[in-house]
Amino acid sequence: MERGLLVIGDVVTDVVARHRGPLAPATDTAAEIRTLPGGAGANAACWAAHSGLTDVRILARVGTDSAAWHEEQLRHAGVRPHLVRDAETPTGTVISLVDAGAERTFLSDNGAALRLSPADWSPSLLDGVTHLHLSGYLFFSDTSRATARLALREARGRGVTVSVDPASAGFIAGLGVDRFLAAVAGADVLLPNVDEARLLTGLPEPGDAAAKLSRRFPLVAVTLGADGALLAAAGGVTARVPPVPAEAADSTGAGDAFTGAFLAARLSGAGGSRGNDVGAAAAGCRAGAHAVTVIGGRPPLRGTADPPGSG
């Protein structure tokens, strides 16, 4: 039986610049540039809907400048948006510099995203929901961290399971590992990439890092990029999931695709046991492989409006 997924996180505008050669300081570098909807939380929600989950919702804060466009994009992707409009701060923007090898570097202006406040939260958002997913970006400001913690506590009180994507090794380092781990305490599933897992544990070997994290969180799924993923529980690695080959064009959002597909598979019945969690991780790897073949962080859509300011 399918169950509802609520994502709380970031909805931002992505500016993706693909450059074939190295960046040339103090002059021009030729690039293909596109403006797309993005945000780790929103991307994960869209990939969950793309993976077949029909009840996917997102709570986020955006500027009034582009709220209508983002709502349209989310609805077209099969996600029910609960977007709080901020009249004082514009929607967050991320500039993604993608090199010839499809590796990306982000310049992030969080804008309204991290202004999501406890006043924006309502317990009724959990009605019909059996899983809550929190984007790690929420934990990097006092206001949105308080909101995330509030939602986590209320979800646990209702018996709703909770997952967290740590989101950014750079931002975790700025906040501090201990503060981050304390803030996400109580989550049932942690979904770090390999760099985040290493930072959170101080252990260089991904399996060791995953095993250590699984002493804090019941299930840990670490994405390894082109090497697939691994699962850990109760202090040990339980499975290694092979990668799915793909011709990479842009690695933006590959981890979000894994998260969305992984959660969709578990909520649709593929989770709940070791073997089924492996199946969910395999679904995540397939979605991640798909994601790197498209530009931007979401599944491709047709017939949507141009971004604000484009015409």
CSV table of C-alpha atoms in Angstrom, one decimal:
chain,number,residue,atom,x,y,z
A,1,MET,CA,0.0,0.0,0.0
A,2,GLU,CA,1.4,3.4,-1.0
A,3,ARG,CA,1.8,6.0,1.7
A,4,GLY,CA,2.2,9.8,1.8
A,5,LEU,CA,5.7,11.5,1.7
A,6,LEU,CA,6.2,15.0,3.0
A,7,VAL,CA,9.4,16.7,2.1
A,8,ILE,CA,10.5,19.8,4.0
A,9,GLY,CA,13.4,21.6,2.4
A,10,ASP,CA,14.6,24.0,-0.2
A,11,VAL,CA,13.1,25.2,-3.5
A,12,VAL,CA,15.6,27.3,-5.4
A,13,THR,CA,16.3,28.6,-8.9
A,14,ASP,CA,19.3,26.8,-10.5
A,15,VAL,CA,21.5,28.6,-13.1
A,16,VAL,CA,23.4,25.7,-14.7
A,17,ALA,CA,26.5,26.7,-16.7
A,18,ARG,CA,28.2,23.9,-18.6
A,19,HIS,CA,31.7,24.9,-19.7
A,20,ARG,CA,33.9,22.6,-21.9
A,21,GLY,CA,37.2,24.2,-21.1
A,22,PRO,CA,38.8,25.4,-17.8
A,23,LEU,CA,37.5,28.7,-16.3
A,24,ALA,CA,39.5,31.6,-17.6
A,25,PRO,CA,40.1,34.2,-14.8
A,26,ALA,CA,39.4,37.8,-15.6
A,27,THR,CA,37.9,37.1,-19.0
A,28,ASP,CA,35.1,35.1,-20.8
A,29,THR,CA,34.6,31.4,-20.7
A,30,ALA,CA,32.2,30.0,-23.3
A,31,ALA,CA,29.3,28.0,-21.7
A,32,GLU,CA,25.8,26.7,-22.2
A,33,ILE,CA,23.6,28.3,-19.6
A,34,ARG,CA,20.1,27.3,-18.5
A,35,THR,CA,17.8,28.5,-15.8
A,36,LEU,CA,15.9,25.6,-14.1
A,37,PRO,CA,13.9,24.8,-11.0
A,38,GLY,CA,16.0,23.2,-8.3
A,39,GLY,CA,16.7,22.7,-4.6
A,40,ALA,CA,17.8,19.4,-2.9
A,41,GLY,CA,14.4,19.0,-1.2
A,42,ALA,CA,12.3,19.9,-4.3
A,43,ASN,CA,14.5,17.7,-6.5
A,44,ALA,CA,14.1,14.7,-4.2
A,45,ALA,CA,10.3,15.2,-4.1
A,46,CYS,CA,10.1,15.4,-7.9
A,47,TRP,CA,12.2,12.2,-8.3
A,48,ALA,CA,9.9,10.4,-5.8
A,49,ALA,CA,6.9,11.4,-7.9
A,50,HIS,CA,8.7,10.4,-11.1
A,51,SER,CA,9.4,7.0,-9.5
A,52,GLY,CA,5.7,6.4,-9.2
A,53,LEU,CA,4.7,7.8,-5.7
A,54,THR,CA,1.4,9.6,-6.1
A,55,ASP,CA,1.2,11.4,-2.8
A,56,VAL,CA,4.3,13.6,-2.6
A,57,ARG,CA,4.2,17.0,-0.9
A,58,ILE,CA,6.7,19.7,-0.1
A,59,LEU,CA,6.9,22.5,2.4
A,60,ALA,CA,9.4,25.3,1.5
A,61,ARG,CA,9.8,29.0,1.6
A,62,VAL,CA,10.3,31.0,-1.6
A,63,GLY,CA,10.3,34.7,-2.7
A,64,THR,CA,7.2,36.2,-4.2
A,65,ASP,CA,9.4,36.9,-7.3
A,66,SER,CA,9.2,33.4,-8.6
A,67,ALA,CA,6.7,31.6,-6.4
A,68,ALA,CA,4.0,31.0,-9.1
A,69,TRP,CA,6.6,29.5,-11.5
A,70,HIS,CA,8.0,27.2,-8.9
A,71,GLU,CA,4.5,26.0,-7.8
A,72,GLU,CA,3.7,25.3,-11.5
A,73,GLN,CA,6.9,23.3,-12.0
A,74,LEU,CA,6.2,21.2,-8.9
A,75,ARG,CA,2.6,20.5,-9.8
A,76,HIS,CA,3.6,19.5,-13.3
A,77,ALA,CA,6.1,17.1,-11.7
A,78,GLY,CA,3.4,15.5,-9.6
A,79,VAL,CA,4.3,17.2,-6.3
A,80,ARG,CA,1.8,19.0,-4.2
A,81,PRO,CA,3.5,22.3,-3.2
A,82,HIS,CA,3.0,24.1,0.1
A,83,LEU,CA,5.1,27.2,-0.6
A,84,VAL,CA,5.3,30.0,1.9
A,85,ARG,CA,5.8,33.3,0.0
A,86,ASP,CA,8.4,35.7,1.4
A,87,ALA,CA,7.9,39.3,0.4
A,88,GLU,CA,11.2,40.4,1.9
A,89,THR,CA,13.7,37.9,0.5
A,90,PRO,CA,13.9,36.5,-3.0
A,91,THR,CA,13.9,32.8,-3.9
A,92,GLY,CA,17.3,31.2,-3.3
A,93,THR,CA,19.6,30.8,-6.3
A,94,VAL,CA,22.3,28.3,-7.0
A,95,ILE,CA,24.9,28.7,-9.8
A,96,SER,CA,26.1,25.3,-10.8
A,97,LEU,CA,29.3,25.3,-12.8
A,98,VAL,CA,29.5,22.0,-14.7
A,99,ASP,CA,32.8,21.0,-16.3
A,100,ALA,CA,33.5,18.7,-19.2
A,101,GLY,CA,33.6,15.7,-16.9
A,102,ALA,CA,30.1,16.5,-15.6
A,103,GLU,CA,31.4,17.4,-12.2
A,104,ARG,CA,29.7,20.4,-10.6
A,105,THR,CA,30.7,23.2,-8.3
A,106,PHE,CA,28.0,25.2,-6.6
A,107,LEU,CA,27.7,28.9,-5.7
A,108,SER,CA,24.7,29.1,-3.3
A,109,ASP,CA,22.5,32.0,-2.2
A,110,ASN,CA,20.0,30.4,0.0
A,111,GLY,CA,17.6,33.4,-0.1
A,112,ALA,CA,14.2,32.7,1.4
A,113,ALA,CA,14.9,28.9,1.7
A,114,LEU,CA,16.5,29.1,5.1
A,115,ARG,CA,13.9,31.6,6.4
A,116,LEU,CA,11.4,28.8,6.8
A,117,SER,CA,10.2,29.3,10.4
A,118,PRO,CA,8.2,27.4,13.0
A,119,ALA,CA,5.3,29.7,12.2
A,120,ASP,CA,5.2,28.2,8.7
A,121,TRP,CA,4.7,24.8,10.1
A,122,SER,CA,1.4,23.1,10.9
A,123,PRO,CA,0.9,19.6,12.3
A,124,SER,CA,-1.9,19.2,9.8
A,125,LEU,CA,0.9,18.9,7.1
A,126,LEU,CA,1.5,15.4,8.5
A,127,ASP,CA,-2.1,14.2,7.9
A,128,GLY,CA,-2.0,11.1,5.7
A,129,VAL,CA,1.8,11.1,5.8
A,130,THR,CA,3.8,8.1,6.8
A,131,HIS,CA,7.3,9.4,6.0
A,132,LEU,CA,8.9,12.8,6.5
A,133,HIS,CA,12.1,13.7,4.6
A,134,LEU,CA,14.2,16.7,5.7
A,135,SER,CA,16.7,18.4,3.4
A,136,GLY,CA,19.9,19.0,5.3
A,137,TYR,CA,20.1,22.6,4.1
A,138,LEU,CA,17.4,23.4,6.7
A,139,PHE,CA,19.9,22.7,9.5
A,140,PHE,CA,22.3,25.4,8.5
A,141,SER,CA,20.4,28.4,9.8
A,142,ASP,CA,18.9,28.9,13.3
A,143,THR,CA,15.4,29.6,12.0
A,144,SER,CA,15.0,26.7,9.6
A,145,ARG,CA,16.8,24.4,12.0
A,146,ALA,CA,14.2,25.1,14.6
A,147,THR,CA,11.5,24.3,12.1
A,148,ALA,CA,13.1,21.1,11.1
A,149,ARG,CA,13.5,20.0,14.7
A,150,LEU,CA,9.9,20.8,15.4
A,151,ALA,CA,8.7,18.8,12.4
A,152,LEU,CA,11.0,15.9,13.3
A,153,ARG,CA,9.6,15.8,16.9
A,154,GLU,CA,6.0,15.9,15.8
A,155,ALA,CA,6.6,13.2,13.2
A,156,ARG,CA,8.1,10.9,15.7
A,157,GLY,CA,5.3,11.6,18.1
A,158,ARG,CA,2.8,10.4,15.4
A,159,GLY,CA,4.9,7.3,14.5
A,160,VAL,CA,5.9,8.9,11.2
A,161,THR,CA,9.4,7.8,10.1
A,162,VAL,CA,12.0,10.5,9.3
A,163,SER,CA,15.0,10.6,6.9
A,164,VAL,CA,17.6,13.3,6.5
A,165,ASP,CA,19.9,14.1,3.6
A,166,PRO,CA,22.9,15.9,5.0
A,167,ALA,CA,23.1,18.0,1.8
A,168,SER,CA,26.5,19.7,2.0
A,169,ALA,CA,29.9,18.8,3.4
A,170,GLY,CA,30.9,22.4,3.1
A,171,PHE,CA,28.0,23.7,5.2
A,172,ILE,CA,28.4,20.8,7.7
A,173,ALA,CA,32.0,21.9,8.3
A,174,GLY,CA,30.9,25.4,8.8
A,175,LEU,CA,28.2,24.4,11.3
A,176,GLY,CA,30.3,21.8,13.0
A,177,VAL,CA,29.9,18.0,12.9
A,178,ASP,CA,28.7,17.7,16.5
A,179,ARG,CA,26.1,20.4,16.2
A,180,PHE,CA,24.8,18.8,13.0
A,181,LEU,CA,24.6,15.3,14.4
A,182,ALA,CA,22.8,16.7,17.5
A,183,ALA,CA,20.3,18.5,15.3
A,184,VAL,CA,19.4,15.5,13.2
A,185,ALA,CA,19.2,13.1,16.2
A,186,GLY,CA,16.1,11.0,16.1
A,187,ALA,CA,16.0,10.4,12.3
A,188,ASP,CA,15.4,6.9,11.2
A,189,VAL,CA,17.3,7.1,7.9
A,190,LEU,CA,20.5,9.1,7.0
A,191,LEU,CA,21.3,9.5,3.3
A,192,PRO,CA,24.8,11.1,3.0
A,193,ASN,CA,27.1,11.0,0.1
A,194,VAL,CA,30.6,9.6,0.6
A,195,ASP,CA,32.2,13.0,1.4
A,196,GLU,CA,29.5,13.8,4.0
A,197,ALA,CA,29.9,10.4,5.6
A,198,ARG,CA,33.6,10.8,5.9
A,199,LEU,CA,33.3,14.3,7.4
A,200,LEU,CA,30.6,13.2,9.9
A,201,THR,CA,32.8,10.3,11.2
A,202,GLY,CA,36.4,11.3,10.5
A,203,LEU,CA,36.8,7.9,8.8
A,204,PRO,CA,38.2,7.7,5.2
A,205,GLU,CA,36.9,4.3,4.3
A,206,PRO,CA,33.2,4.6,3.2
A,207,GLY,CA,32.2,1.3,4.7
A,208,ASP,CA,33.7,2.2,8.1
A,209,ALA,CA,32.0,5.6,8.0
A,210,ALA,CA,28.6,4.1,7.1
A,211,ALA,CA,29.0,1.5,9.9
A,212,LYS,CA,29.8,4.1,12.5
A,213,LEU,CA,26.9,6.3,11.4
A,214,SER,CA,24.6,3.3,11.7
A,215,ARG,CA,25.2,3.2,15.4
A,216,ARG,CA,23.4,6.6,15.6
A,217,PHE,CA,20.7,6.0,12.9
A,218,PRO,CA,18.8,2.8,12.3
A,219,LEU,CA,19.5,2.8,8.5
A,220,VAL,CA,22.3,4.6,6.6
A,221,ALA,CA,22.5,4.7,2.8
A,222,VAL,CA,25.7,6.2,1.5
A,223,THR,CA,25.9,7.1,-2.2
A,224,LEU,CA,29.3,6.6,-3.8
A,225,GLY,CA,28.8,8.3,-7.1
A,226,ALA,CA,30.0,6.2,-9.9
A,227,ASP,CA,30.6,3.3,-7.5
A,228,GLY,CA,27.0,2.8,-6.5
A,229,ALA,CA,25.9,2.8,-2.8
A,230,LEU,CA,26.1,0.9,0.4
A,231,LEU,CA,23.8,0.3,3.3
A,232,ALA,CA,24.6,0.0,6.9
A,233,ALA,CA,22.6,-0.9,10.0
A,234,ALA,CA,23.4,-1.8,13.7
A,235,GLY,CA,27.0,-0.9,13.3
A,236,GLY,CA,27.9,-2.9,10.2
A,237,VAL,CA,27.6,-2.7,6.4
A,238,THR,CA,24.7,-4.8,5.3
A,239,ALA,CA,24.9,-4.5,1.5
A,240,ARG,CA,26.9,-2.9,-1.4
A,241,VAL,CA,24.8,-1.9,-4.3
A,242,PRO,CA,26.5,-1.8,-7.7
A,243,PRO,CA,26.4,1.3,-9.9
A,244,VAL,CA,24.3,1.6,-13.1
A,245,PRO,CA,26.4,2.7,-16.1
A,246,ALA,CA,25.5,6.1,-17.6
A,247,GLU,CA,26.9,8.7,-20.0
A,248,ALA,CA,27.1,11.7,-17.7
A,249,ALA,CA,26.2,15.2,-18.9
A,250,ASP,CA,25.6,16.9,-15.5
A,251,SER,CA,25.9,15.3,-12.0
A,252,THR,CA,23.7,18.0,-10.4
A,253,GLY,CA,20.9,16.3,-8.5
A,254,ALA,CA,22.2,12.7,-8.8
A,255,GLY,CA,22.1,12.3,-5.0
A,256,ASP,CA,18.6,13.9,-4.9
A,257,ALA,CA,17.4,11.4,-7.5
A,258,PHE,CA,18.8,8.5,-5.4
A,259,THR,CA,17.0,9.9,-2.3
A,260,GLY,CA,13.7,10.4,-4.1
A,261,ALA,CA,13.6,7.0,-5.8
A,262,PHE,CA,14.9,5.2,-2.7
A,263,LEU,CA,12.2,6.7,-0.5
A,264,ALA,CA,9.5,6.0,-3.2
A,265,ALA,CA,10.5,2.4,-3.4
A,266,ARG,CA,10.5,1.9,0.4
A,267,LEU,CA,7.1,3.6,0.7
A,268,SER,CA,5.6,1.6,-2.1
A,269,GLY,CA,6.6,-1.6,-0.3
A,270,ALA,CA,10.2,-2.2,-1.2
A,271,GLY,CA,11.5,-1.3,2.2
A,272,GLY,CA,11.2,-2.6,5.7
A,273,SER,CA,13.7,-5.5,5.5
A,274,ARG,CA,17.3,-5.9,4.6
A,275,GLY,CA,16.6,-7.4,1.2
A,276,ASN,CA,13.9,-4.9,0.4
A,277,ASP,CA,16.1,-2.0,1.4
A,278,VAL,CA,18.7,-3.3,-1.1
A,279,GLY,CA,16.0,-3.2,-3.7
A,280,ALA,CA,15.2,0.4,-2.8
A,281,ALA,CA,18.9,1.3,-3.0
A,282,ALA,CA,19.1,-0.3,-6.4
A,283,ALA,CA,16.1,1.9,-7.5
A,284,GLY,CA,18.0,4.9,-6.2
A,285,CYS,CA,21.1,4.0,-8.2
A,286,ARG,CA,19.0,3.6,-11.3
A,287,ALA,CA,17.5,7.1,-10.8
A,288,GLY,CA,20.9,8.6,-10.1
A,289,ALA,CA,22.2,7.1,-13.3
A,290,HIS,CA,19.2,8.7,-15.1
A,291,ALA,CA,19.8,12.0,-13.4
A,292,VAL,CA,23.3,12.4,-14.7
A,293,THR,CA,22.2,12.1,-18.3
A,294,VAL,CA,19.9,15.2,-18.1
A,295,ILE,CA,20.7,18.9,-17.4
A,296,GLY,CA,19.7,20.1,-14.0
A,297,GLY,CA,18.6,18.3,-10.9
A,298,ARG,CA,15.1,17.1,-11.8
A,299,PRO,CA,13.4,14.6,-14.2
A,300,PRO,CA,12.8,16.3,-17.6
A,301,LEU,CA,9.4,17.8,-18.1
A,302,ARG,CA,7.7,19.2,-21.2
A,303,GLY,CA,5.3,22.0,-21.7
A,304,THR,CA,6.2,24.1,-18.6
A,305,ALA,CA,6.5,27.9,-18.5
A,306,ASP,CA,9.7,29.8,-18.9
A,307,PRO,CA,11.4,31.0,-15.7
A,308,PRO,CA,10.6,34.5,-14.4
A,309,GLY,CA,12.5,37.2,-16.2
A,310,SER,CA,13.4,35.0,-19.2
A,311,GLY,CA,11.1,36.8,-21.6
